[in-house]
Structures are given as C-alpha cells and as structure tokens.
XYZ file of C-alpha atoms in Angstrom:
667
model
C 21.080 59.604 -26.722
C 19.504 62.501 -28.377
C 21.178 65.425 -27.717
C 20.763 68.030 -30.543
C 17.566 69.103 -32.110
C 16.841 71.237 -35.278
C 14.543 74.214 -35.014
C 13.149 76.007 -38.249
C 12.897 79.675 -37.472
C 10.104 81.675 -39.535
C 10.838 85.069 -40.483
C 8.041 87.572 -39.226
C 7.346 85.685 -35.948
C 8.459 84.461 -32.729
C 8.257 80.821 -31.531
C 8.609 79.038 -28.288
C 10.980 76.235 -27.528
C 12.527 74.400 -24.609
C 15.991 73.994 -24.440
C 17.438 71.103 -22.198
C 20.396 71.968 -20.456
C 23.383 70.230 -21.722
C 21.915 70.190 -25.315
C 22.179 72.412 -28.351
C 19.391 73.701 -30.488
C 20.278 74.163 -34.241
C 18.378 77.083 -35.825
C 18.224 77.376 -39.831
C 18.987 81.045 -40.254
C 19.127 80.613 -44.188
C 16.110 78.725 -44.585
C 14.254 81.245 -42.438
C 15.305 84.457 -44.356
C 13.013 86.763 -46.256
C 13.623 87.465 -50.215
C 16.383 89.748 -50.573
C 18.342 89.235 -47.247
C 21.981 89.029 -47.600
C 23.129 89.356 -43.924
C 22.160 88.995 -40.231
C 22.622 89.701 -37.068
C 21.963 87.953 -33.750
C 20.778 89.479 -30.330
C 19.940 87.289 -27.586
C 19.381 87.408 -23.609
C 22.553 86.578 -21.151
C 21.071 83.100 -20.337
C 21.660 81.737 -23.929
C 24.831 80.958 -25.901
C 24.938 81.187 -29.276
C 27.053 80.058 -31.937
C 27.220 81.059 -35.516
C 28.166 78.263 -37.835
C 29.145 78.740 -41.501
C 31.337 76.434 -43.610
C 32.006 74.451 -40.681
C 33.511 77.608 -38.858
C 31.996 78.809 -35.693
C 31.852 82.047 -34.022
C 30.456 82.947 -30.658
C 27.700 85.686 -31.052
C 27.563 88.584 -28.322
C 24.437 89.362 -26.880
C 24.076 92.946 -28.092
C 23.730 92.031 -31.776
C 26.325 94.517 -33.055
C 27.890 92.336 -35.573
C 26.530 91.261 -38.992
C 27.166 88.042 -40.774
C 26.843 87.175 -44.475
C 23.777 85.093 -45.077
C 25.610 81.817 -46.564
C 23.548 78.452 -47.746
C 23.689 76.210 -44.658
C 24.240 78.921 -41.987
C 22.880 77.795 -38.583
C 22.845 79.084 -35.087
C 23.743 76.756 -32.204
C 21.565 77.863 -29.213
C 22.581 76.318 -25.719
C 21.786 77.266 -22.008
C 23.352 75.943 -18.730
C 21.123 77.411 -16.348
C 17.477 76.394 -15.801
C 14.575 78.918 -16.154
C 12.611 80.463 -13.183
C 9.483 81.000 -15.563
C 8.477 79.840 -18.965
C 10.022 81.905 -21.821
C 12.441 83.919 -19.820
C 15.060 84.004 -22.445
C 14.951 84.864 -26.084
C 17.117 85.015 -29.380
C 16.277 87.560 -32.060
C 17.655 87.086 -35.556
C 17.486 90.388 -37.809
C 17.715 90.239 -41.396
C 19.276 92.821 -43.888
C 19.154 93.658 -47.601
C 22.144 94.681 -49.776
C 21.355 98.406 -49.171
C 22.878 97.970 -45.328
C 19.716 99.880 -43.839
C 17.476 98.809 -40.937
C 16.459 95.054 -40.812
C 13.894 94.176 -43.452
C 12.478 91.597 -41.051
C 13.002 89.362 -37.747
C 12.765 85.845 -36.510
C 13.075 84.881 -33.070
C 12.580 82.200 -30.394
C 11.569 82.417 -26.702
C 13.417 79.902 -24.751
C 12.557 77.850 -21.476
C 15.743 76.471 -20.053
C 14.654 72.890 -18.402
C 17.261 70.363 -16.671
C 16.523 66.606 -16.948
C 18.507 63.824 -16.486
C 18.192 59.833 -15.853
C 20.926 58.786 -13.323
C 22.234 55.547 -12.174
C 25.471 54.564 -10.468
C 27.377 54.415 -13.615
C 31.008 54.608 -12.003
C 30.140 51.657 -9.568
C 30.966 53.200 -6.377
C 27.542 52.534 -4.740
C 26.312 56.216 -5.186
C 23.955 57.313 -7.941
C 25.699 60.540 -9.306
C 24.265 63.319 -11.290
C 24.274 62.961 -15.139
C 27.584 61.129 -15.482
C 28.568 61.582 -19.057
C 29.450 57.841 -19.466
C 26.058 56.122 -18.215
C 24.820 55.560 -21.713
C 27.347 52.914 -22.407
C 28.872 49.586 -20.554
C 32.314 48.584 -20.731
C 34.323 46.008 -18.731
C 37.653 46.681 -16.950
C 39.026 48.780 -13.928
C 38.071 51.599 -16.117
C 34.831 50.717 -17.307
C 31.408 52.389 -16.770
C 27.627 51.467 -16.897
C 25.283 50.435 -13.917
C 25.020 46.915 -12.685
C 21.817 45.198 -12.085
C 21.160 42.471 -9.842
C 18.313 39.528 -10.575
C 16.047 39.785 -7.695
C 16.009 35.983 -7.348
C 15.923 35.767 -3.531
C 12.702 35.559 -1.368
C 11.915 38.437 1.104
C 8.332 37.588 1.734
C 7.772 34.113 3.210
C 4.192 34.139 2.307
C 4.936 33.928 -1.506
C 5.734 30.747 -3.168
C 8.170 31.996 -5.553
C 10.838 34.326 -6.054
C 10.754 38.029 -5.678
C 11.079 38.491 -9.409
C 8.301 36.258 -10.319
C 5.496 38.760 -9.425
C 4.998 42.521 -9.831
C 4.970 43.426 -5.978
C 7.462 44.987 -3.767
C 6.909 45.440 -0.072
C 10.088 47.244 0.939
C 12.571 49.930 -0.266
C 15.293 47.942 1.478
C 14.830 44.857 -0.877
C 18.692 44.122 -1.414
C 18.226 43.002 -4.967
C 16.692 46.459 -6.251
C 18.750 48.991 -8.044
C 18.209 52.637 -7.917
C 17.401 54.881 -10.596
C 16.660 58.646 -10.251
C 15.028 60.982 -12.569
C 16.100 64.710 -11.771
C 14.716 67.716 -13.107
C 14.701 71.670 -12.789
C 13.322 74.444 -14.624
C 10.043 76.265 -15.026
C 6.837 74.614 -15.337
C 5.354 74.376 -18.813
C 1.819 72.749 -19.632
C 2.967 71.431 -22.894
C 5.342 68.726 -21.445
C 5.854 65.533 -19.790
C 8.437 62.725 -19.187
C 8.030 59.249 -20.900
C 10.176 56.273 -19.536
C 10.872 53.596 -21.742
C 12.422 50.147 -20.965
C 14.274 47.976 -23.557
C 16.280 44.646 -23.219
C 18.787 44.133 -25.779
C 17.369 40.768 -26.841
C 15.238 39.693 -29.655
C 11.614 40.602 -29.606
C 8.916 41.598 -32.002
C 6.100 44.175 -31.809
C 3.637 41.406 -31.879
C 4.900 39.812 -28.784
C 5.545 40.871 -24.831
C 8.967 42.397 -24.442
C 11.408 40.011 -22.630
C 12.671 43.015 -20.888
C 14.432 41.653 -17.635
C 13.445 44.078 -15.416
C 10.679 46.228 -13.896
C 10.702 49.793 -12.361
C 8.828 50.637 -8.981
C 7.569 53.956 -8.249
C 7.132 55.320 -4.575
C 3.062 55.387 -4.050
C 1.818 56.994 -0.541
C 5.283 56.578 1.520
C 6.250 53.056 1.672
C 4.277 51.420 -0.877
C 5.290 50.719 -4.336
C 3.368 50.223 -7.579
C 4.519 48.450 -10.679
C 5.002 50.924 -13.623
C 7.123 49.248 -16.276
C 7.771 45.558 -17.062
C 7.122 42.716 -19.684
C 3.474 43.993 -20.047
C 4.176 47.736 -20.042
C 6.964 49.149 -21.933
C 6.499 52.869 -21.411
C 5.076 55.253 -18.300
C 4.515 59.018 -18.531
C 5.046 61.278 -15.799
C 3.801 65.038 -16.060
C 6.533 67.425 -15.775
C 5.688 69.957 -12.960
C 8.563 72.183 -13.254
C 10.877 73.390 -10.578
C 13.422 71.262 -8.774
C 12.048 67.607 -8.810
C 13.743 64.134 -8.309
C 11.899 60.934 -8.615
C 13.307 57.653 -7.345
C 12.301 54.446 -9.280
C 14.009 50.817 -8.274
C 14.856 48.438 -11.042
C 14.577 44.658 -10.641
C 16.296 42.215 -12.691
C 14.212 39.237 -13.837
C 16.659 36.816 -15.413
C 20.258 36.219 -15.853
C 21.995 36.271 -18.964
C 21.734 33.083 -21.272
C 22.096 32.398 -24.849
C 19.019 34.509 -25.935
C 19.885 37.471 -23.485
C 23.320 39.158 -23.543
C 22.495 40.751 -20.043
C 22.464 44.361 -21.354
C 19.332 46.397 -20.604
C 18.681 50.083 -21.583
C 16.317 52.541 -20.132
C 15.317 55.748 -21.866
C 13.707 59.004 -20.627
C 12.052 61.185 -23.034
C 10.637 64.950 -22.787
C 7.647 64.952 -25.055
C 6.218 68.174 -26.492
C 2.757 68.765 -27.762
C 2.103 71.722 -30.046
C -1.674 71.808 -29.847
C -4.409 69.742 -28.564
C -5.272 66.660 -30.642
C -1.713 66.354 -31.908
C 0.510 63.350 -30.706
C 3.481 64.487 -28.528
C 6.825 64.377 -30.064
C 10.112 63.686 -28.247
C 12.465 66.918 -28.061
C 15.262 65.035 -25.420
C 16.027 61.590 -24.801
C 18.392 60.478 -21.938
C 19.608 56.838 -21.854
C 21.407 54.685 -19.382
C 22.538 50.935 -19.602
C 22.813 48.382 -17.105
C 24.321 44.989 -17.310
C 22.765 42.010 -15.123
C 25.094 40.645 -12.734
C 26.315 37.266 -13.723
C 26.108 34.083 -11.318
C 29.840 33.413 -10.208
C 31.049 30.207 -8.757
C 33.252 29.922 -5.895
C 36.666 27.578 -5.633
C 38.038 25.622 -3.201
C 40.320 28.422 -2.384
C 37.842 30.579 -0.714
C 36.854 30.308 2.767
C 33.933 27.962 3.828
C 30.851 29.452 5.509
C 28.412 26.302 5.693
C 28.945 22.649 5.062
C 25.686 20.774 3.824
C 25.391 17.148 4.059
C 22.417 14.627 4.153
C 21.347 12.403 6.759
C 20.343 8.989 5.374
C 19.894 5.543 7.301
C 23.423 4.282 6.907
C 25.565 7.182 6.995
C 25.589 7.925 10.694
C 29.355 7.373 11.154
C 30.297 9.328 8.089
C 28.092 12.278 9.472
C 29.885 12.092 12.819
C 33.418 12.457 10.925
C 32.340 15.298 8.868
C 31.069 17.037 11.817
C 34.529 16.602 13.602
C 36.339 17.835 10.119
C 33.813 20.999 9.910
C 34.525 22.066 13.625
C 38.207 21.964 13.036
C 37.545 24.113 9.927
C 35.579 26.643 12.106
C 32.517 26.751 9.711
C 29.017 25.363 10.314
C 27.394 22.046 9.487
C 23.956 22.096 7.916
C 22.246 18.557 8.088
C 19.647 17.935 5.561
C 17.216 15.150 7.211
C 15.403 12.595 5.587
C 11.992 14.210 5.293
C 13.693 16.814 2.806
C 16.208 14.710 0.951
C 13.953 11.841 0.658
C 16.685 9.216 0.733
C 18.881 11.300 -1.765
C 22.519 11.532 -0.155
C 24.051 13.226 -3.441
C 24.272 16.739 -1.846
C 26.979 17.817 -4.608
C 24.941 16.615 -7.531
C 21.907 18.503 -6.666
C 23.138 21.805 -6.448
C 26.295 24.471 -6.823
C 26.723 27.440 -4.659
C 27.460 30.755 -6.120
C 26.498 34.420 -5.762
C 25.688 37.941 -7.489
C 27.590 41.065 -6.743
C 26.818 44.608 -7.496
C 28.354 47.786 -5.659
C 25.568 47.932 -3.337
C 24.881 44.386 -2.379
C 26.230 40.881 -2.787
C 24.464 37.610 -1.889
C 24.583 34.030 -2.629
C 22.625 32.210 -5.147
C 22.225 28.399 -5.631
C 22.166 26.824 -8.957
C 19.820 23.838 -9.073
C 20.659 21.281 -11.385
C 18.189 19.548 -13.652
C 18.822 15.913 -12.240
C 15.740 16.361 -9.729
C 16.362 13.533 -7.370
C 15.130 13.145 -4.048
C 16.741 16.436 -2.991
C 14.854 18.288 -5.695
C 12.980 20.665 -2.887
C 15.835 21.074 -0.866
C 17.368 24.383 -2.402
C 13.675 26.077 -2.558
C 12.627 24.774 0.870
C 15.846 25.125 2.717
C 18.157 27.678 0.923
C 15.951 30.281 -0.875
C 15.079 33.292 1.396
C 15.918 36.728 2.350
C 19.482 37.677 0.702
C 19.828 33.831 -0.671
C 18.878 33.363 -4.153
C 17.770 30.600 -6.770
C 18.131 29.896 -10.171
C 17.898 26.661 -12.365
C 18.139 25.724 -16.180
C 15.652 23.054 -17.052
C 15.962 21.266 -20.636
C 12.681 21.076 -22.666
C 13.573 18.281 -24.998
C 17.145 16.993 -24.115
C 17.739 13.884 -21.914
C 19.107 14.431 -18.723
C 22.123 12.229 -17.746
C 24.451 11.740 -15.021
C 26.717 14.392 -16.450
C 24.139 17.054 -15.552
C 24.804 16.478 -11.870
C 26.919 18.882 -10.422
C 29.792 16.903 -9.431
C 30.189 17.494 -12.788
C 30.565 21.180 -12.504
C 33.598 22.862 -10.568
C 35.788 25.960 -10.861
C 39.459 26.549 -10.821
C 41.094 29.419 -8.575
C 42.147 32.500 -10.218
C 44.848 31.810 -12.932
C 46.635 33.771 -15.525
C 47.122 32.065 -18.877
C 49.552 33.614 -21.518
C 49.203 36.621 -20.351
C 45.709 36.730 -19.938
C 44.049 37.009 -16.318
C 41.010 35.065 -15.061
C 40.781 36.498 -11.717
C 37.369 34.623 -10.907
C 38.942 31.321 -11.982
C 37.351 29.117 -14.942
C 34.709 26.837 -14.934
C 35.289 23.308 -15.595
C 32.423 20.789 -17.188
C 33.031 17.327 -18.103
C 31.788 16.177 -21.476
C 32.245 13.323 -24.379
C 35.410 12.865 -26.218
C 35.488 15.595 -28.672
C 35.159 13.203 -31.698
C 32.508 10.943 -30.388
C 28.760 11.047 -29.566
C 28.627 10.497 -25.809
C 26.885 11.916 -22.770
C 27.241 15.975 -22.363
C 25.793 18.200 -19.965
C 22.572 19.568 -21.441
C 22.745 22.541 -23.800
C 20.600 24.758 -21.751
C 23.092 24.677 -18.572
C 26.109 24.868 -20.718
C 24.686 28.139 -22.549
C 23.858 29.517 -18.949
C 27.310 28.793 -18.037
C 28.899 30.403 -21.027
C 26.714 33.375 -20.803
C 27.925 34.500 -17.532
C 31.292 35.548 -19.271
C 33.381 35.960 -16.186
C 34.576 32.401 -15.500
C 35.275 31.162 -19.217
C 34.382 27.711 -19.249
C 36.709 24.870 -20.260
C 35.311 21.517 -21.166
C 36.996 18.226 -20.104
C 36.649 14.654 -21.202
C 34.699 12.930 -18.319
C 32.479 10.602 -20.231
C 34.993 7.467 -19.904
C 33.721 7.361 -16.201
C 30.768 5.352 -15.232
C 29.339 8.435 -13.288
C 31.353 10.998 -15.820
C 32.086 13.666 -13.437
C 35.378 15.968 -13.345
C 35.369 15.733 -9.429
C 36.309 12.023 -10.002
C 39.816 12.898 -11.285
C 40.764 16.643 -10.267
C 40.393 19.104 -7.544
C 42.149 22.300 -5.976
C 43.631 22.709 -2.676
C 44.657 26.505 -1.370
C 48.424 27.347 -0.492
C 49.954 30.282 0.887
C 52.585 30.740 -1.935
C 52.659 32.876 -4.894
C 50.624 30.397 -7.013
C 48.258 30.106 -4.027
C 46.870 26.932 -4.985
C 47.820 23.244 -6.451
C 45.815 21.136 -8.604
C 45.444 17.536 -7.535
C 44.755 14.869 -10.064
C 43.946 11.283 -9.579
C 46.746 9.076 -10.759
C 46.932 5.146 -11.733
C 50.430 5.611 -12.685
C 51.376 7.068 -9.080
C 49.431 4.041 -7.481
C 51.362 1.561 -9.515
C 54.610 3.248 -8.573
C 54.106 3.347 -5.158
C 52.906 -0.154 -4.909
C 56.149 -1.290 -6.655
C 58.077 0.392 -4.483
C 56.418 -1.286 -1.408
C 56.970 -4.516 -3.191
C 60.562 -3.968 -3.671
C 60.801 -3.311 -0.100
C 59.341 -6.498 0.747
C 55.927 -5.462 1.406
C 54.282 -7.392 -1.632
C 51.762 -9.227 0.854
C 50.652 -6.003 2.596
C 46.538 -6.386 2.530
C 44.112 -3.807 1.169
C 40.709 -3.192 2.629
C 41.659 -4.041 6.278
C 39.096 -3.129 8.781
C 36.347 -3.066 5.982
C 34.217 -5.969 6.729
C 31.637 -5.337 3.873
C 34.034 -5.832 1.224
C 32.979 -8.763 -0.995
C 36.542 -9.437 -2.463
C 38.783 -12.010 -1.472
C 42.187 -11.086 0.205
C 43.824 -8.318 -2.169
C 47.751 -7.642 -1.519
C 49.965 -5.783 -3.421
C 51.319 -8.496 -5.207
C 47.810 -9.691 -6.526
C 47.161 -6.087 -7.941
C 50.528 -5.868 -9.749
C 50.080 -9.332 -11.073
C 46.717 -8.731 -12.559
C 47.315 -7.952 -16.235
C 43.540 -7.144 -16.978
C 43.675 -4.638 -14.138
C 46.916 -2.953 -15.387
C 45.744 -2.593 -18.788
C 42.394 -1.178 -17.708
C 44.260 1.587 -15.609
C 46.570 2.114 -18.390
C 43.898 3.353 -20.382
C 42.428 5.035 -17.563
C 45.651 6.920 -17.165
C 45.530 8.092 -20.735
C 42.071 9.569 -20.094
C 43.357 11.352 -17.346
C 46.465 12.446 -18.960
C 44.112 13.646 -21.879
C 42.688 16.266 -19.390
C 45.724 16.901 -17.719
C 47.206 18.349 -20.958
C 43.910 20.419 -21.456
C 44.252 21.623 -17.952
C 47.689 22.723 -18.213
C 46.957 24.858 -21.368
C 43.833 26.398 -20.255
C 44.744 27.053 -16.688
C 48.466 28.119 -17.376
C 49.960 25.230 -15.353
C 53.059 23.513 -15.096
C 53.695 19.960 -13.850
C 55.107 21.797 -10.595
C 51.585 23.093 -9.988
C 50.245 19.318 -10.171
C 50.260 16.650 -7.337
C 49.096 13.223 -8.379
C 47.153 11.386 -5.762
C 47.366 7.494 -6.246
C 44.240 5.878 -7.598
C 42.882 2.780 -9.365
C 40.027 1.977 -11.510
C 37.941 -0.923 -12.816
C 35.915 -1.021 -16.114
C 32.252 -1.835 -15.825
C 30.330 -3.793 -18.670
C 29.742 -0.671 -20.382
C 33.171 0.105 -20.748
C 33.183 2.957 -18.348
C 35.706 3.026 -15.477
C 34.588 3.583 -11.503
C 37.214 3.843 -8.625
C 38.488 0.576 -7.194
C 39.150 1.716 -3.638
C 38.001 5.071 -2.372
C 39.008 7.852 -4.740
C 41.026 10.225 -2.589
C 40.608 13.234 -4.951
C 37.118 13.196 -4.467
C 37.606 15.252 -1.351
C 35.991 18.124 0.523
C 38.295 21.139 1.040
C 37.698 23.364 3.950
C 40.603 26.026 3.844
C 43.740 24.132 5.047
C 41.544 21.254 6.219
C 40.813 18.378 3.973
C 38.310 15.664 4.415
C 39.746 12.814 2.238
C 37.995 9.362 1.499
C 39.838 6.712 3.461
C 41.466 4.641 1.023
C 41.828 1.141 2.817
C 44.926 0.917 1.107
C 47.684 -1.824 2.030
C 49.033 -1.769 5.727
C 52.376 -1.660 6.352
C 53.667 -1.690 9.926
C 50.314 -0.605 11.044
C 49.742 2.253 8.550
C 47.816 2.596 5.347
C 50.624 3.239 2.686
C 48.343 5.139 0.597
C 47.268 7.708 3.610
C 51.032 7.968 4.462
C 51.870 8.828 0.892
C 49.133 11.528 0.644
C 50.127 13.013 4.084
C 53.769 13.209 2.809
C 52.781 15.039 -0.178
C 50.209 17.432 1.284
C 50.817 18.184 4.931
C 54.526 19.708 4.190
C 52.291 22.351 2.169
C 50.564 23.140 5.401
C 47.286 21.493 4.901
C 45.638 18.693 7.324
C 44.804 15.475 6.183
C 41.526 13.827 7.771
C 40.532 10.338 6.315
C 36.941 9.892 6.211
C 35.585 6.298 5.956
C 32.866 6.501 3.076
C 33.176 3.119 1.673
C 29.835 1.756 2.812
C 27.762 4.785 2.796
C 29.229 6.292 -0.664
C 31.956 4.564 -2.374
C 29.975 1.237 -2.837
C 27.213 3.589 -4.570
C 29.796 4.858 -6.890
C 30.503 8.366 -5.022
C 32.837 9.828 -2.410
C 33.241 12.422 0.296
C 33.014 15.359 -2.269
C 29.788 13.820 -3.868
C 28.000 13.417 -0.514
C 28.496 17.076 0.573
C 28.481 20.621 -0.562
C 30.086 23.887 0.723
C 28.901 27.414 0.642
C 31.729 29.827 0.488
C 32.689 33.398 1.032
C 32.630 35.575 -2.217
C 35.684 36.950 -3.978
C 36.854 40.094 -3.056
C 37.530 40.872 -6.684
C 34.845 42.781 -8.271
C 33.610 40.938 -11.485
C 33.104 44.073 -13.493
C 36.907 44.483 -13.577
C 37.204 41.559 -15.593
C 38.059 41.958 -19.205
C 36.265 38.755 -21.005
C-alpha cells in the first residue's frame, strides 16, 4: 500500500497537490531553498498538520509560522490532512526562507492542498460487514485473530439456461448471487478535473506480460439498477473510474473463478490507485494506492461425525432389495433419500466412487460443493445434471497425461473427524487417501487430484497404503463413527486377527461346524464352516499378510491422527488374494458401512450361524451398541459384494458443514 509521497517544492512559486486522508506528503525544504538561505519558517491553514523533520527529530509546526528552524541538509516537512476538502485548493502551506541577516523573508515556496478521502474496503475482519478502511485489509493471516477478506469460487449455477458454472462466463444477473463478495470504493472531498480512480486486479500466481492474467476473479459494476457489467477479469487487468468529488461510494462484486491448487496458492490482491495528470498529453501518474487481499475459500470435506442431510444411491436392475433396506435405514436417521435412476446412472452403481461431497464457506455464505472424480463411469453426468444448481457447486480435476486407476475413485478419499496431534489441532479433520507402498512403484491417486487436496491446506492429507487391495480404497479397511464422549469418535478398522480370534473362541465352545453364508443361495462355494476356515493354511497365511498391511496403516493413523489403541475398534474381516497378488474381501466387509449419525448400515457378513444368530453380527453389536450406536445389517452380497464393493461403495452422504470457521485454522 502506497501511503507516503514526495513533493519537490520550488521557491518563488505555489504548487497544487492532492493530499489523501491518512497519508503524508514529504516536502523537501532544503532542496527548494534559494541561494543564501540559512533558516525557514512554516505557516499553514488549520486543515493541515505539518511536522518539521530534521536529523530524524520531528517537531509540530504551529499554524502562525512564528518559529524559525535552521536550514539543514535533509530537512523535510511532513504534511497531512484528516478532513476532506469542500473545494479545490482550500488549504495551503507556505515556507518562508531567511538569510543570515535575519531580516524579512528572501523568498517563499508553497503548496495548495486539496484533501481527498479514498479507501478500498472489504470484510477484512470476517464478520460479514464491509467496514471502512480497516488498517489490516492489505494482508491475510490465519487464526482466530487473523485478518483478510474471503472470496468464494462462484462454482454453482443460478441460471438454469446456461450450460456451465456461473464462473465460466462474464455475466451476472442478480446482486443476490450467493457466491459474490462485496467490495466498496469510498471517496470524499472536492472534485478536481485532473484525477481518476483506477482499479487493478492481480492474482498472486505465475503469469507473464505476454499472456492473459490467470487472476481468479472479476469485478462487477452496477449499471442501470439491477444490471451488471463485467469490468475486470482475465482479459482486462484494470478499470478507470472518473473521480467526481464529494461523498461517493461505488459497489463492486468479486467472483472467484478457481480453487487453490499447485499453481495458485489462493491469495488475490486488488489495488485502487488515484491517478494525477499534470497536463494534457502527459500520462497520468499514481499518487496513492490502496490494496485489499482476499483468500479463496478452500473446498472442505465432511467426516462421518457430521449430521447427514441426504443419502444418494443408484437404482440398478439387481439392487431392489438393497434399496429397500437403505430406505428403511435412512428413515430411521431422519434424513432424505435421493435415488439416481438408470437413465442417469447408465448401469453404474458405485455412487461413492464418482463423487465426494464438501462445501465452501465465507462469513456471508456457505453452500455445498461436490468434487467429481476423474473415473468418469456411467455416473459421469450425475453431478452436473442432478446436483449442480443454485447454491450447490461443482469442481473437478482431470489429469491430462496420467492414467486413471481404481485409486482415483473416491472410495479412496475419506476424512477423519477433528483431531489433535502432539498439541497441533486439526479442527476440520485430516483427509485420508490411499496410495502405493512408499518404496514401490504401484498405483497412486493422480497427481492433479492429490495436488488439489493438499492445496486446500485446512485438512492436511495423510497418505495410506491401499495398493495391496484389488480395488485399492481406504474405505475397505477404515471408517469412523460418532460418539458423545470427550473423543467424539472411534476409528473402526478391518481386522483379520480379530476374525480368527473370534472363530477360535467359537471353535473351543464347540461350534466348529457352524456354517457361513447360510441364507445366501448365490454363493458358488461349498459348505464353509469355522473348522474349514481355521484349517485352511493358505487362507491363514494370506490373512496374516493382509493384517500386516492393515497394521502398517494402523501405525500411520495412530501417529498422524493422535490416536491410541483405546480409540480403535477392530471389526472381524477375512480376505483372499487374487491372481495379481491383491486382496479382496472373503465375506462382506463390515467396515465398509454407511454412517448416519448413530445409525449404521453395515454389510451383512453372512457369518457362522450359532444358535440362530450370525456370530459376526452378534460380535459387532456387542462392540458398537453399548456405545449408543444402532447396527442395521444390509444384504449387499449379490448386488455389491460379488462386484468387489459394499454398502459404503454404493451410497454417498451429503452432510451438514462444520460450525467451525476454517479461517480460524492455523495450517
């Protein structure tokens, strides 16, 4: 922000200058002195404050000019005004120069001043109100005591007659567009024919003078009442407004065009400059600049601990019974069920893999934004056609050259509840993504998606090892459930060790011949009992390997989420290894559940039946229901499990946002 300017006085003449309220003009007294001058005095009108600065010492000059100061090298006057002028040149400062004889002045220099107030204003203190000339508006800092304005990406679609997002064009039809951020230019003072305002917009990202600016916003100027015209953006980097004087206020609306990513850190600055032209034909020069800084609001994921709003599921030809059970679960949780029918899903049942729900938030507005995965299956058009609309945004990241794998599906993208790790708080939780083993070249989520997730800053991602799985998703071995205690959640993990321990206990109790998969006629396996499972050495060895992979992730999660063993609940699971050496669930994987507050939709495991009950279901109930959770076991074995997915894979939940303000985070 340009606050001070230098004015070169000339003896024998009176200059004219504009003094912007809140700034100082430095006038060179020594350089303007006539030959033979050894001292000077200063006389000024009441509307001007004058300081005489000599050798870093400052004294206030009285208005009547009674005192004389020695004329030393480097002596300057600092001029300021705190009230706007009512007419041009209504204040003045006169410098009288004296020779060594001490008689009357040998010459004079002076300046006529016009006081003008100008400020570029935003909601810098983040209370939803655009305050006047906040002294902290030109910087952006994190934390509860931070400052700086917040800019939303206008990624929803308010006009049903346009094909893309609101931010894809340069048209705005309503002042009430929820994604717009208000910016005001305020001015006061006497009109002067030689001055104008110039707004300049810059995004703090990489660009050259030979290319269009990648500035991630543009401004809108009210025109004829409720109509708006585009005045700044990618193809126009400045806009000139004539300064007419008096008390004036112009409203502009700022629109975010892109989220933070690896090439754009999210900071945007806007400058306003007061330009002065000395004479016709000479370019105008800036005499004052004011600056405000925005940060583009990040995309934020919502963990299982937040309340559900809508549950989404696909209707396909073979999942009628599954849909019926999900509907029953949703009714218990008092949220809404949204069914995506075949004409939209085109046979794609994997709702979790296609999208991830999140939101963006500013002091004046919060709305959901769906992140579309690059998998682009049959559900490719679903988020655009069924979700995008007024106050419901959309964002995606598509790789240009990388190969999209199963790890790019969003069953491989989860987020923990809020945690504190070694004293550092993560009040919005931490993103979890599956990847390859650190020392091997395997499947990874594409770089463009990972870069996007890391760039949001407020949910610092943790990369886990999931490439050991056939599908390779983190939701195959970990999830979280809400609890009303101090910790507020428990982490659930798939555990082959827990399954073998349970089966051995049941064997010792005399239930070794208890049969699995009863009631499921579609299984292509022979009669499977506890004894057969425990005696299958190949399966034992495979599941020992699986447990080592899970334990690797367990250790990472304990370290990165600040957890202890008492925060973790092990759910029995068994896996088998495919021909490629990857693991898939042997029976429906119970950790791959849908969490709707205290109501859990758990894949029905079809475990060994003992005294009429599935011992796996009974064991899970004994772990979770004493904590206040309600377990509903959903049969997904034919419609999802056989295709290497479960309940969580086939559903998706739009949840309430955090009440916590993301700008209070300290990354």
